[in-house]
mmCIF file of C-alpha atoms and ligand atoms in Angstrom:
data_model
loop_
_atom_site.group_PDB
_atom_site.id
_atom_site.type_symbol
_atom_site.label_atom_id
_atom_site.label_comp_id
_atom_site.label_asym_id
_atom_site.label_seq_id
_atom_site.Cartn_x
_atom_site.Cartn_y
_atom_site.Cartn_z
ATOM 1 C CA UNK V 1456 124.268 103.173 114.496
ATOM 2 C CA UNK V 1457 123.262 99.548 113.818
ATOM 3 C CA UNK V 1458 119.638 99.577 112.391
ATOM 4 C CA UNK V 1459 117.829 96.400 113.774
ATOM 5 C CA UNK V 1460 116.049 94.423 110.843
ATOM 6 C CA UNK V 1461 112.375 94.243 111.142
ATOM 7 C CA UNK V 1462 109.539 92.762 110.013
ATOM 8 C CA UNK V 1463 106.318 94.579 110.210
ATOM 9 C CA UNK V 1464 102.870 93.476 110.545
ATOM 10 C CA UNK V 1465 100.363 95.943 109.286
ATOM 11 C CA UNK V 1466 96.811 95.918 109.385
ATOM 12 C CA UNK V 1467 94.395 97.926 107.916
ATOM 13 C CA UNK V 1468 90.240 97.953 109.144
ATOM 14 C CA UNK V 1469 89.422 102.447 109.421
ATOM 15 C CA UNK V 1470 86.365 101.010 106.424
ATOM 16 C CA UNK V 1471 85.591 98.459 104.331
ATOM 17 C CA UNK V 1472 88.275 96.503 103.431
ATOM 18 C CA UNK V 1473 90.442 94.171 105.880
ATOM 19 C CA UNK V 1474 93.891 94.674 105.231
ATOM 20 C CA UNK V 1475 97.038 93.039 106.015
ATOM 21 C CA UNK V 1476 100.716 92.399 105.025
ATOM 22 C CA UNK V 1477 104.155 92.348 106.188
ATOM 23 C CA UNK V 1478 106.744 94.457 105.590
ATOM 24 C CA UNK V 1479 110.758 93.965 106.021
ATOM 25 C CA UNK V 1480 112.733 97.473 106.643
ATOM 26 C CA UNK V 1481 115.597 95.464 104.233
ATOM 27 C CA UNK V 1482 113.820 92.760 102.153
ATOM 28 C CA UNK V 1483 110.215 94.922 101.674
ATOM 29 C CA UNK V 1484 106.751 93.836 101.025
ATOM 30 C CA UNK V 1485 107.021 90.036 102.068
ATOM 31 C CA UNK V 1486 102.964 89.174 102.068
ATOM 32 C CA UNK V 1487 99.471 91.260 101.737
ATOM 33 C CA UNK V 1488 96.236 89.731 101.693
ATOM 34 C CA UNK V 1489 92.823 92.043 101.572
ATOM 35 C CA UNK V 1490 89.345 90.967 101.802
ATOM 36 C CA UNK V 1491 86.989 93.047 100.853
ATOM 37 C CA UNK V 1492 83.162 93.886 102.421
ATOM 38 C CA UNK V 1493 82.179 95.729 99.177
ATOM 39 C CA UNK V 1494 78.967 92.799 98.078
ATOM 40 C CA UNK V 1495 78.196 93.287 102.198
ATOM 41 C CA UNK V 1496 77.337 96.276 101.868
ATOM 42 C CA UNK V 1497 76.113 96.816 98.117
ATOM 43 C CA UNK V 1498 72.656 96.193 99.066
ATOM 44 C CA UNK V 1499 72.652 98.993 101.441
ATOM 45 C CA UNK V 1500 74.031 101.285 98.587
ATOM 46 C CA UNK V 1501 77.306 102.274 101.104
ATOM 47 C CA UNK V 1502 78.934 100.769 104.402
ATOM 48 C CA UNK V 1503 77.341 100.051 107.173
ATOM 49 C CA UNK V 1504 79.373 100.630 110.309
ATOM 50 C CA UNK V 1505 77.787 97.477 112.255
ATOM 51 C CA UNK V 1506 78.331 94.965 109.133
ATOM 52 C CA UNK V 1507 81.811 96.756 108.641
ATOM 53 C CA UNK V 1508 83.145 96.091 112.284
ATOM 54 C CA UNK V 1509 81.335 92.487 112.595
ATOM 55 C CA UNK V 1510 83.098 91.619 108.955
ATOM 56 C CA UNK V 1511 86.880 92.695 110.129
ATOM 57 C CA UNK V 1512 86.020 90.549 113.388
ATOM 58 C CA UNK V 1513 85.295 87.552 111.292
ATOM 59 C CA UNK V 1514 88.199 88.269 108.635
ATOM 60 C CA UNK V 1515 91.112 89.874 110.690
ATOM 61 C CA UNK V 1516 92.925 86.908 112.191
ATOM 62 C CA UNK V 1517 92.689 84.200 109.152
ATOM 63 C CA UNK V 1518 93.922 86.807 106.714
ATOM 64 C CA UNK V 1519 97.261 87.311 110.088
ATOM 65 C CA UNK V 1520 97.631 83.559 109.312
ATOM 66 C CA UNK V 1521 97.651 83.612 105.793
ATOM 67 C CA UNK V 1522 100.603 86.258 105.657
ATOM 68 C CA UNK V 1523 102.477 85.320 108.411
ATOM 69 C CA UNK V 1524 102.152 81.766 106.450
ATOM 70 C CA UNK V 1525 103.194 83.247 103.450
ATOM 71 C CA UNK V 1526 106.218 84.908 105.028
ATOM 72 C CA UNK V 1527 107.036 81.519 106.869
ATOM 73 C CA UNK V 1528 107.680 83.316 110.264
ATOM 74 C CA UNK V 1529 105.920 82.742 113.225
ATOM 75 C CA UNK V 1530 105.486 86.445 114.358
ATOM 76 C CA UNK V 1531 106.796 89.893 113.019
ATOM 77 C CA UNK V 1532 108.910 92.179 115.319
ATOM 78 C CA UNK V 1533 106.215 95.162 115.429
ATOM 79 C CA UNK V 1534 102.881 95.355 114.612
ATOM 80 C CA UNK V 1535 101.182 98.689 113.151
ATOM 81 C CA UNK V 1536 97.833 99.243 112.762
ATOM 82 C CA UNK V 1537 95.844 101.638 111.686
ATOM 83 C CA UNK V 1538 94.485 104.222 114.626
ATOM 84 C CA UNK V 1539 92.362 107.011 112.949
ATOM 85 C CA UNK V 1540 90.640 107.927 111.529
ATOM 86 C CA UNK V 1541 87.715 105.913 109.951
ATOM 87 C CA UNK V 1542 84.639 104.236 111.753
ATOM 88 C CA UNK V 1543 85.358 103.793 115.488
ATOM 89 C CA UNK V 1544 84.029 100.008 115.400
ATOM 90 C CA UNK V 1545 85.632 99.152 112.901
ATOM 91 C CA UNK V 1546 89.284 100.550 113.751
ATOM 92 C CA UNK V 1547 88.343 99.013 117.594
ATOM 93 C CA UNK V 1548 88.586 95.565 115.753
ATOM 94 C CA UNK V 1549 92.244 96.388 114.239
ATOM 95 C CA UNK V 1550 93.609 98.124 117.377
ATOM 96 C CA UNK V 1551 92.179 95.607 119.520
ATOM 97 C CA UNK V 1552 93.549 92.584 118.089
ATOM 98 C CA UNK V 1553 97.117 94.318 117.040
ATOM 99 C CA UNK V 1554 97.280 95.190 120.424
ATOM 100 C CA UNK V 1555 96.363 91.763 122.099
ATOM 101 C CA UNK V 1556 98.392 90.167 119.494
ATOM 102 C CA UNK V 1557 101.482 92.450 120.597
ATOM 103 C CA UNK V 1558 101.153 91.589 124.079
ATOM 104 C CA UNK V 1559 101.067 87.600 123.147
ATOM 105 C CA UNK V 1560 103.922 87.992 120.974
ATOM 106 C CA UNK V 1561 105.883 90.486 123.176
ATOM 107 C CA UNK V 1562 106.397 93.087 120.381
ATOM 108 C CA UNK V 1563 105.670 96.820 120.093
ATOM 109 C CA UNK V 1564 103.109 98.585 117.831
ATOM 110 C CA UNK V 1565 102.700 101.457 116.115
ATOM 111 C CA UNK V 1566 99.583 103.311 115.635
ATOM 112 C CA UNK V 1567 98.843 104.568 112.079
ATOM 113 C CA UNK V 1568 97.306 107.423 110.693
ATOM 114 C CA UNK V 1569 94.913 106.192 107.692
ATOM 115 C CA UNK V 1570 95.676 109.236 105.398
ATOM 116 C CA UNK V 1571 99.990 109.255 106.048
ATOM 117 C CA UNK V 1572 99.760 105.239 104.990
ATOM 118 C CA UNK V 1573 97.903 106.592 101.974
ATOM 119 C CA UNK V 1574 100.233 109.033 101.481
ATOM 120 C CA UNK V 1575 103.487 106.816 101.978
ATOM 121 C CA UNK V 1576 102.250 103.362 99.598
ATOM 122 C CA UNK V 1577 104.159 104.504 96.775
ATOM 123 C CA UNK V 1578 107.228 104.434 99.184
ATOM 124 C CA UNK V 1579 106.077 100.311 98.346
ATOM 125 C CA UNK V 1580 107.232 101.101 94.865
ATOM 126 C CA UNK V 1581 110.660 99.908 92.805
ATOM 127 C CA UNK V 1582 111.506 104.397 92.564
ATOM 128 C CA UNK V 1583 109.557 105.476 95.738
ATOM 129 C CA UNK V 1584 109.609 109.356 95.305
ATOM 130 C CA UNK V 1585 112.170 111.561 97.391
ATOM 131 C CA UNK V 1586 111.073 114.307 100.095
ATOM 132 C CA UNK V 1587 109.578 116.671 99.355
ATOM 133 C CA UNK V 1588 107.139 116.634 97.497
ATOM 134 C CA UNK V 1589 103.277 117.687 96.965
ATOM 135 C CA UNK V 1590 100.832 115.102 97.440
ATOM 136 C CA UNK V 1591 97.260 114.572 96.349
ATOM 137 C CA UNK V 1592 95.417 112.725 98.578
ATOM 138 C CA UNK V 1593 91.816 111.821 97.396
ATOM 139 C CA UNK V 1594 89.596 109.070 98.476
ATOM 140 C CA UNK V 1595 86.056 108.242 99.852
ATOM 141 C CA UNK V 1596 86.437 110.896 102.874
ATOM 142 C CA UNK V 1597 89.152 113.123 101.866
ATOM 143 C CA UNK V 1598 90.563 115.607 98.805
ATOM 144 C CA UNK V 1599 93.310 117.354 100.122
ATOM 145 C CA UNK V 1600 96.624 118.878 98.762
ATOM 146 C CA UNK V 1601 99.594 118.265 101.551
ATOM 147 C CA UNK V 1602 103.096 120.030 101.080
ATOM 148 C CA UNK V 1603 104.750 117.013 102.617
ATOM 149 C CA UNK V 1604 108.592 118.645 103.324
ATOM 150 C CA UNK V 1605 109.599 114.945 104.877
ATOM 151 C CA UNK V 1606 108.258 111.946 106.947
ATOM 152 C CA UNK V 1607 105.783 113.566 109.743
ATOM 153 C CA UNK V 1608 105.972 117.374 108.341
ATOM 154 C CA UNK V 1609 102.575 117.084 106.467
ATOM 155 C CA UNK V 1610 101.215 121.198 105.848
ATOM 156 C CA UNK V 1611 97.410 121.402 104.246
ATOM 157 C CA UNK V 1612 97.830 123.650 101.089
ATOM 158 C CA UNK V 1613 93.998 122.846 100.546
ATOM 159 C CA UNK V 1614 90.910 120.773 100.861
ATOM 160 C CA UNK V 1615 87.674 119.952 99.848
ATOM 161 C CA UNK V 1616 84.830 122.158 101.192
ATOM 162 C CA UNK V 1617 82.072 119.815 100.987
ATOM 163 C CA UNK V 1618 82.344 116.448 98.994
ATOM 164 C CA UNK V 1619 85.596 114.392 98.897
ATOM 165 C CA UNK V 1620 86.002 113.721 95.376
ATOM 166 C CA UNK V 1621 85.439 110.177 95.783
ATOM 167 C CA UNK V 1622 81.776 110.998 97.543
ATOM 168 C CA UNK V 1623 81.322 112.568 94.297
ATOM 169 C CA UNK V 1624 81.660 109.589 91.944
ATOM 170 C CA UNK V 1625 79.853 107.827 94.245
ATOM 171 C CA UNK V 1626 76.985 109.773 94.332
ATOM 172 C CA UNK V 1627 77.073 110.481 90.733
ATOM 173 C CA UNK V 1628 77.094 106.850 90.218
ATOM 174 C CA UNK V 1629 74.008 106.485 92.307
ATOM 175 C CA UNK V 1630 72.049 108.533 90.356
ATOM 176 C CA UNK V 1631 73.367 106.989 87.171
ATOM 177 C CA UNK V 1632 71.827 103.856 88.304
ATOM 178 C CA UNK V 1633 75.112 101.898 89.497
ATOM 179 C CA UNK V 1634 76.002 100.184 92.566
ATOM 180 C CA UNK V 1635 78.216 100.550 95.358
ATOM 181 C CA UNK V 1636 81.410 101.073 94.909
ATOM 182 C CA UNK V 1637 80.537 104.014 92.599
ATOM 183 C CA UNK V 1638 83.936 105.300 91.316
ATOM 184 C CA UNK V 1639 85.129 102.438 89.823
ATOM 185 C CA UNK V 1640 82.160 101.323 87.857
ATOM 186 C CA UNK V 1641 81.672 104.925 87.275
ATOM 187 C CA UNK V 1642 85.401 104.889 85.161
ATOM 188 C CA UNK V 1643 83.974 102.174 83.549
ATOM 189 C CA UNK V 1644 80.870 103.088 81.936
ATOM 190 C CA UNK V 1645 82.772 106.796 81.062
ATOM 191 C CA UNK V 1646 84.846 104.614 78.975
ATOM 192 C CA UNK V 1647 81.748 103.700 76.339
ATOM 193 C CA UNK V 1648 81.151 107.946 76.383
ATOM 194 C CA UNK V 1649 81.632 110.762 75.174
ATOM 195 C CA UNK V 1650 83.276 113.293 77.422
ATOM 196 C CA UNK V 1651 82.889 116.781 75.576
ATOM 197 C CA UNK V 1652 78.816 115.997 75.382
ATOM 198 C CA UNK V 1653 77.535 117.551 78.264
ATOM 199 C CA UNK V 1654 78.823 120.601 79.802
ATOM 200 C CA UNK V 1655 79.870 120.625 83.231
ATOM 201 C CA UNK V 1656 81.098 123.436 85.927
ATOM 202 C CA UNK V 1657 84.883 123.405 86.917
ATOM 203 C CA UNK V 1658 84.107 124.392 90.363
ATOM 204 C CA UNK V 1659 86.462 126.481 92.199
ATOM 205 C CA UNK V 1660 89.390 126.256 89.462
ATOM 206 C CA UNK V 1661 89.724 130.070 89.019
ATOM 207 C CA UNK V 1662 89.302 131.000 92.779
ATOM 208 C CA UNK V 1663 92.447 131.742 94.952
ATOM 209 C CA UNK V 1664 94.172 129.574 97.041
ATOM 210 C CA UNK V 1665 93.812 125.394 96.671
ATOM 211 C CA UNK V 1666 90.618 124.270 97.927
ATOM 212 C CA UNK V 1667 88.351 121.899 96.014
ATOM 213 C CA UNK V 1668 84.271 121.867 96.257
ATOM 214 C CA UNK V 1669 82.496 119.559 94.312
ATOM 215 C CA UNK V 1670 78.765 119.581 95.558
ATOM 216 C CA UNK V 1671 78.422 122.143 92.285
ATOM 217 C CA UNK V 1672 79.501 119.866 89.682
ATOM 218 C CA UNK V 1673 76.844 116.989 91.635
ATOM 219 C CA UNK V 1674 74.002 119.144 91.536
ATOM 220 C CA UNK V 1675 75.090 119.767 87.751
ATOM 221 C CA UNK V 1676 75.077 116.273 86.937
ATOM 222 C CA UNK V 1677 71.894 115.552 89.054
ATOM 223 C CA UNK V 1678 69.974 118.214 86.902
ATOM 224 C CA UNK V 1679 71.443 116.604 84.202
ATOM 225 C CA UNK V 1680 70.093 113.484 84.886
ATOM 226 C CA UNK V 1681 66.897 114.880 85.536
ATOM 227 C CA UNK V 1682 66.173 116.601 82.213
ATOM 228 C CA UNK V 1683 67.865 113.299 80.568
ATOM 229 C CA UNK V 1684 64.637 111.099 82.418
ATOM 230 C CA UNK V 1685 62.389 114.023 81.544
ATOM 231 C CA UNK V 1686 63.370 113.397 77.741
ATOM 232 C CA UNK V 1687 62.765 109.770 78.110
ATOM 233 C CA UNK V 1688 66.162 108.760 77.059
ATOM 234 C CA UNK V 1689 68.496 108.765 80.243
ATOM 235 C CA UNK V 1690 69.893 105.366 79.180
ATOM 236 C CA UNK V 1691 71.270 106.721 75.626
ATOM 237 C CA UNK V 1692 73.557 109.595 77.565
ATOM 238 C CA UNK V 1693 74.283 108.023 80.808
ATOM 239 C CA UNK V 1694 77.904 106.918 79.378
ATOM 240 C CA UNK V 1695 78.271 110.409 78.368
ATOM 241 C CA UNK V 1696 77.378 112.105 81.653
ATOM 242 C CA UNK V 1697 79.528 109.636 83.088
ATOM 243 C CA UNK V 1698 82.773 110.157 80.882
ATOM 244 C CA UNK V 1699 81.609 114.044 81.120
ATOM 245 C CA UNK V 1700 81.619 114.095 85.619
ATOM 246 C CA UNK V 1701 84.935 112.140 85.365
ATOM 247 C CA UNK V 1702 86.723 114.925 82.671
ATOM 248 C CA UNK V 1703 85.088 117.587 85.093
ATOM 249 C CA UNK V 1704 86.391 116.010 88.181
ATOM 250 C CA UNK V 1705 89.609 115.277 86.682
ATOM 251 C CA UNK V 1706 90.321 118.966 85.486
ATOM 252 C CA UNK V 1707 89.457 120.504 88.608
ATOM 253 C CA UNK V 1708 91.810 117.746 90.115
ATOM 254 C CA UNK V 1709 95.065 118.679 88.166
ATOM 255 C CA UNK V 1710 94.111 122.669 87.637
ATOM 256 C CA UNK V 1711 94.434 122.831 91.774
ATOM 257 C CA UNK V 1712 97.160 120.411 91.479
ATOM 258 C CA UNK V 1713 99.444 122.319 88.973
ATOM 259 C CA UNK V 1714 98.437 125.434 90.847
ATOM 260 C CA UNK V 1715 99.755 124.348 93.778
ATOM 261 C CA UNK V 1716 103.034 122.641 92.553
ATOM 262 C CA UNK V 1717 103.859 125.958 90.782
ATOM 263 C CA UNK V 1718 103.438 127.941 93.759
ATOM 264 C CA UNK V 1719 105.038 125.495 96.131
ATOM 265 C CA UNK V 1720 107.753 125.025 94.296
ATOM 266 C CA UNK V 1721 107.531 121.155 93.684
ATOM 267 C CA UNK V 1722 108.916 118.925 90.966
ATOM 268 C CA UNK V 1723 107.390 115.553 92.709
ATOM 269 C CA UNK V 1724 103.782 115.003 93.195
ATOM 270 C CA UNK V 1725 102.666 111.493 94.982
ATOM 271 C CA UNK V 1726 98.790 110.941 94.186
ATOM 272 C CA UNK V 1727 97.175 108.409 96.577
ATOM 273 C CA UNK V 1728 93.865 106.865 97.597
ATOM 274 C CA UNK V 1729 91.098 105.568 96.234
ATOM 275 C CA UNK V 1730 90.585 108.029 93.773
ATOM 276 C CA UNK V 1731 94.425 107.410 92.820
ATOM 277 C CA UNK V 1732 93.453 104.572 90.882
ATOM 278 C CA UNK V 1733 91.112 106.441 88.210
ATOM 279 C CA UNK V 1734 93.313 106.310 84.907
ATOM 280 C CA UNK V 1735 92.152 108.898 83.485
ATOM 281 C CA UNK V 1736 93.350 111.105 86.357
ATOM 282 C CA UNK V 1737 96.814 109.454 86.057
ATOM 283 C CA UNK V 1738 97.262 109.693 82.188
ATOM 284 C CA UNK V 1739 96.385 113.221 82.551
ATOM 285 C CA UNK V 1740 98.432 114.564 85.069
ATOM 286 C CA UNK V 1741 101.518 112.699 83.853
ATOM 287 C CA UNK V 1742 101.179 114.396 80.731
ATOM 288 C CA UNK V 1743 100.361 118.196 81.461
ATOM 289 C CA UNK V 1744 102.739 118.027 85.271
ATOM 290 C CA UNK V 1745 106.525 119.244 84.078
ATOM 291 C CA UNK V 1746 108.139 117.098 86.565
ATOM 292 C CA UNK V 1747 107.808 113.570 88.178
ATOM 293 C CA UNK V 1748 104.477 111.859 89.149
ATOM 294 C CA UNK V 1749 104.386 109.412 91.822
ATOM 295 C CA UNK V 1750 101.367 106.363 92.077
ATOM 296 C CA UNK V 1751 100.967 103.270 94.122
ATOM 297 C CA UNK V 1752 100.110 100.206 92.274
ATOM 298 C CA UNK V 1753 96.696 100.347 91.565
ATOM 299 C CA UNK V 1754 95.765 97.909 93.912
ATOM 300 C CA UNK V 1755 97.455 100.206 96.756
ATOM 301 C CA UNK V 1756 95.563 103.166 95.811
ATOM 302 C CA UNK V 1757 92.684 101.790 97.852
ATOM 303 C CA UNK V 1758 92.521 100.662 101.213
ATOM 304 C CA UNK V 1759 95.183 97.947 101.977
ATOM 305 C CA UNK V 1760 97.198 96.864 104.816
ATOM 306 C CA UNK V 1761 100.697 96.800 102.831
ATOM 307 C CA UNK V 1762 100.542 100.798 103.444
ATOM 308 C CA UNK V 1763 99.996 100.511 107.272
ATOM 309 C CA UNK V 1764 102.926 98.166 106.979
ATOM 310 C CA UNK V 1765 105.435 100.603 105.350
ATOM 311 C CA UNK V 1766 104.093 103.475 107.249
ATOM 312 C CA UNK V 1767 104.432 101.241 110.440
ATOM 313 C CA UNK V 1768 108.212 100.531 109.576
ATOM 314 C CA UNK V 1769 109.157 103.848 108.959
ATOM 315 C CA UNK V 1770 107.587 104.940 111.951
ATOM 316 C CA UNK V 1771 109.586 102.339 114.309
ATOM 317 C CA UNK V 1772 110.964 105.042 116.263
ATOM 318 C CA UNK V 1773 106.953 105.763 117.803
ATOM 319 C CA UNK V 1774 106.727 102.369 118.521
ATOM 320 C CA UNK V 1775 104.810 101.889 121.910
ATOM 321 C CA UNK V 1776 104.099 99.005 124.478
ATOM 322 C CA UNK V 1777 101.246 96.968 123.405
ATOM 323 C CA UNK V 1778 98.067 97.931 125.540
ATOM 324 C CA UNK V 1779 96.591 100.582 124.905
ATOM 325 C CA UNK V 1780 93.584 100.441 122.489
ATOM 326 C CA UNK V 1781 93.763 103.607 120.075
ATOM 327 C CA UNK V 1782 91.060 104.426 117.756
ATOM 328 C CA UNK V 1783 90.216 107.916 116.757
ATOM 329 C CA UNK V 1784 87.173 108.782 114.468
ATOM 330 C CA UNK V 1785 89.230 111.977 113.499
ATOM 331 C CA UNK V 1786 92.812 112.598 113.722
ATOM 332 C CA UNK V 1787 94.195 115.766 111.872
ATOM 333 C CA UNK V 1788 97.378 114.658 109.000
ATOM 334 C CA UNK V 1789 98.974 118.233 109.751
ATOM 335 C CA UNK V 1790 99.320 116.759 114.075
ATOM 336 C CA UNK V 1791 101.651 114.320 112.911
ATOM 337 C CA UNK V 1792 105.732 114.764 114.126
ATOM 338 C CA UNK V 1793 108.299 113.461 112.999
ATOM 339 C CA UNK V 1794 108.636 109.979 113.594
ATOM 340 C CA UNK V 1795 110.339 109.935 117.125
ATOM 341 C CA UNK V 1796 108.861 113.078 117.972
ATOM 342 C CA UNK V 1797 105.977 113.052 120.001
ATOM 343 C CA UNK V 1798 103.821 115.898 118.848
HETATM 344 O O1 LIG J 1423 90.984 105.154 99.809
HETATM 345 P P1 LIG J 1423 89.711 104.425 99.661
HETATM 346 O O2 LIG J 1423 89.742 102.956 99.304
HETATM 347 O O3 LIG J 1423 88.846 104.519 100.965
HETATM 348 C C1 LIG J 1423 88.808 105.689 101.721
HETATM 349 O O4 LIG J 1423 89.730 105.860 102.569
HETATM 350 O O5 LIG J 1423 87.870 106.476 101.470
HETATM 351 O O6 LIG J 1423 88.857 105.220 98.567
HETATM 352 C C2 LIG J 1423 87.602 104.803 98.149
HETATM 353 C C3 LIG J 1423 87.052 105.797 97.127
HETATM 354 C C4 LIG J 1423 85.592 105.519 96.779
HETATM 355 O O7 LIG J 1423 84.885 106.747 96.805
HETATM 356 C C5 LIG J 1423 85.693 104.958 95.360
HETATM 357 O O8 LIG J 1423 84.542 105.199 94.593
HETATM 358 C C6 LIG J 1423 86.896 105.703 94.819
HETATM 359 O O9 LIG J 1423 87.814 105.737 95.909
HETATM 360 N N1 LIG J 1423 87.517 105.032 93.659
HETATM 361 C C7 LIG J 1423 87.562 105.561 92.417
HETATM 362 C C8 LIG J 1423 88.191 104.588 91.591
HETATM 363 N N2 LIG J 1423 88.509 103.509 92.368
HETATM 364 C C9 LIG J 1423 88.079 103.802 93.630
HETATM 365 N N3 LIG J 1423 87.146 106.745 91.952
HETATM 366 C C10 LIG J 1423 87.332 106.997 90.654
HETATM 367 N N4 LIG J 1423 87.913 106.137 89.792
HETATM 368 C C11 LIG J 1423 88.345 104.919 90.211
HETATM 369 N N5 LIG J 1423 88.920 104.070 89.348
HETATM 370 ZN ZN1 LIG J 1424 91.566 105.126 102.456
#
């Protein structure tokens, strides 16, 4: 069989961010630009759909110049775009455009499923892991545990029963007092504390099965906080609450994580999303998981357009005719086929 070269155009607007790069099946990751909406929306204290959908409209086709630019080619061979699930404006900006863009150009595109670009960034990596293997998958809107067996054949061992995890730093955040993004500034000020000084709940980590629920641990921390403002000195312990939620988090993380990997049979876990990019959650697991831990660059942990890209490429084979303008609030990870396969 003689496997047509291709470069892929990916872009990347289910949230926040306006992603977009291009990706060669033979030469890889040629260009990615992002621009992020995070000071948009910081006064709001989270995204706002409207501002979200308006901001990709306004970003979307200088950052398609910039990479194509940076590439030096004039237009890829397939563009892929992510489909579902995320905001519906927002994701009507990407498909729109990907789609009109096809149709000018006269290429095919692939519609992406947010979570399975997640899933497949550190396939952008120098040693990309091999199938199968157990992925954790935790961002803004998701915590889940996938026994991924090969490309399209995603089965949910577990997921989050109320918060995703990355709701939870958020929130916690919030109530700490710091803005929008939470998780990452929430790292940051755990850094400066102490993480053994306030006791914290491990939710679910002794029940059966591999579902996470962390609306315990934030009422924990919010009573916490509470008695902390009640004593007058919430400022002297908020880096220790901090560095306290992020060890809980963290544990219940890698407990389910292990748990699952043992009983699954896995030597290769891939963690991915936002939450992928917390270091202490990435030390850790490296050192207590007997086998091989896979990570995206950090800055492919969040939302980018280099994953749509890959996950575009390797899904060549669902390529469709430009033209019809897919955007899907929710789309379930486990309806995915194998690439080629309708399901
Ligand atoms: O994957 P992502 O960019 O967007 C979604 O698809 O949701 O994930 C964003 C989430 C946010 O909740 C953010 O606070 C969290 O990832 N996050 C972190 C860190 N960096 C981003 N959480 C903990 N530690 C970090 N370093
Ligand atoms: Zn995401």
């Amino acid at each position: 069989m003689i496997r047509r070269l291709m470069k892929v155009l990916g872009i990347e607007t289910s949230c926040d961010e306006t992603g977009v790069a291009l990706f060669d099946t033979e030469a890889g990751l040629l260009a990615d630009a992002l621009h992020s909406q995070v000071d948009l929306h910081a006064v709001y204290g989270g995204v706002v759909p409207e501002i979200a959908s308006r901001d990709h409209l306004r970003r979307l086709l200088p950052l398609i110049r910039r990479v194509l630019a940076e590439a030096a080619i004039d237009r890829p061979d397939a563009v892929a775009y992510t489909a579902g699930p995320g905001l519906v404006g927002a994701l009507m900006v990407g498909s729109g455009l990907a789609n009109g863009l096809a149709r000018a150009w006269g290429c095919p595109v692939v519609p992406v499923h947010h979570m399975e670009g997640h899933l497949l960034a550190p396939m952008l990596e120098e040693e990309p892991p091999a199938f199968p293997f157990l992925a954790l998958l935790v961002s803004g809107g998701h915590s889940m545990l996938i026994a991924v067996r090969g490309l399209g054949e995603y089965e949910q061992m577990g997921t989050t029963l109320d918060d995703a995890v990355g709701e939870a730093f958020d929130k916690t955040a919030k109530l700490l007092g710091l803005g929008y993004p939470g998780g990452p500034a929430l790292a940051q000020l755990a850094e400066d504390g102490a993480d053994d000084a306030v006791e914290l709940p491990r939710p679910m980590v002794n029940r059966d099965g591999f579902d996470f629920s962390f609306s315990g641990l934030k009422t924990a921390v919010m009573l916490e906080v509470r008695k902390a403002a009640e004593r007058g000195d919430l400022e002297n312990v908020r880096a220790d609450i901090a560095a306290s939620f992020q060890r809980a988090a963290v544990e219940t993380l890698i407990a389910r994580t292990l748990k699952a990997a043992g009983e699954g049979g896995f030597s290769r876990v891939v963690v991915a999303g936002g939450v992928g990019a917390n270091k202490r959650l990435r030390q850790d697991l490296k050192a207590r998981f007997d086998g091989d831990v896979f990570y995206p660059r950090m800055q492919f942990c969040t939302d980018n357009g280099a994953m749509i890209a890959v996950a575009g490429a390797l899904r060549l084979a669902d390529a469709v005719d430009a033209g019809n303008i897919r955007a899907q609030a929710r789309w379930s990870l486990e309806s995915l086929a194998v690439p080629g396969k309708a399901a």
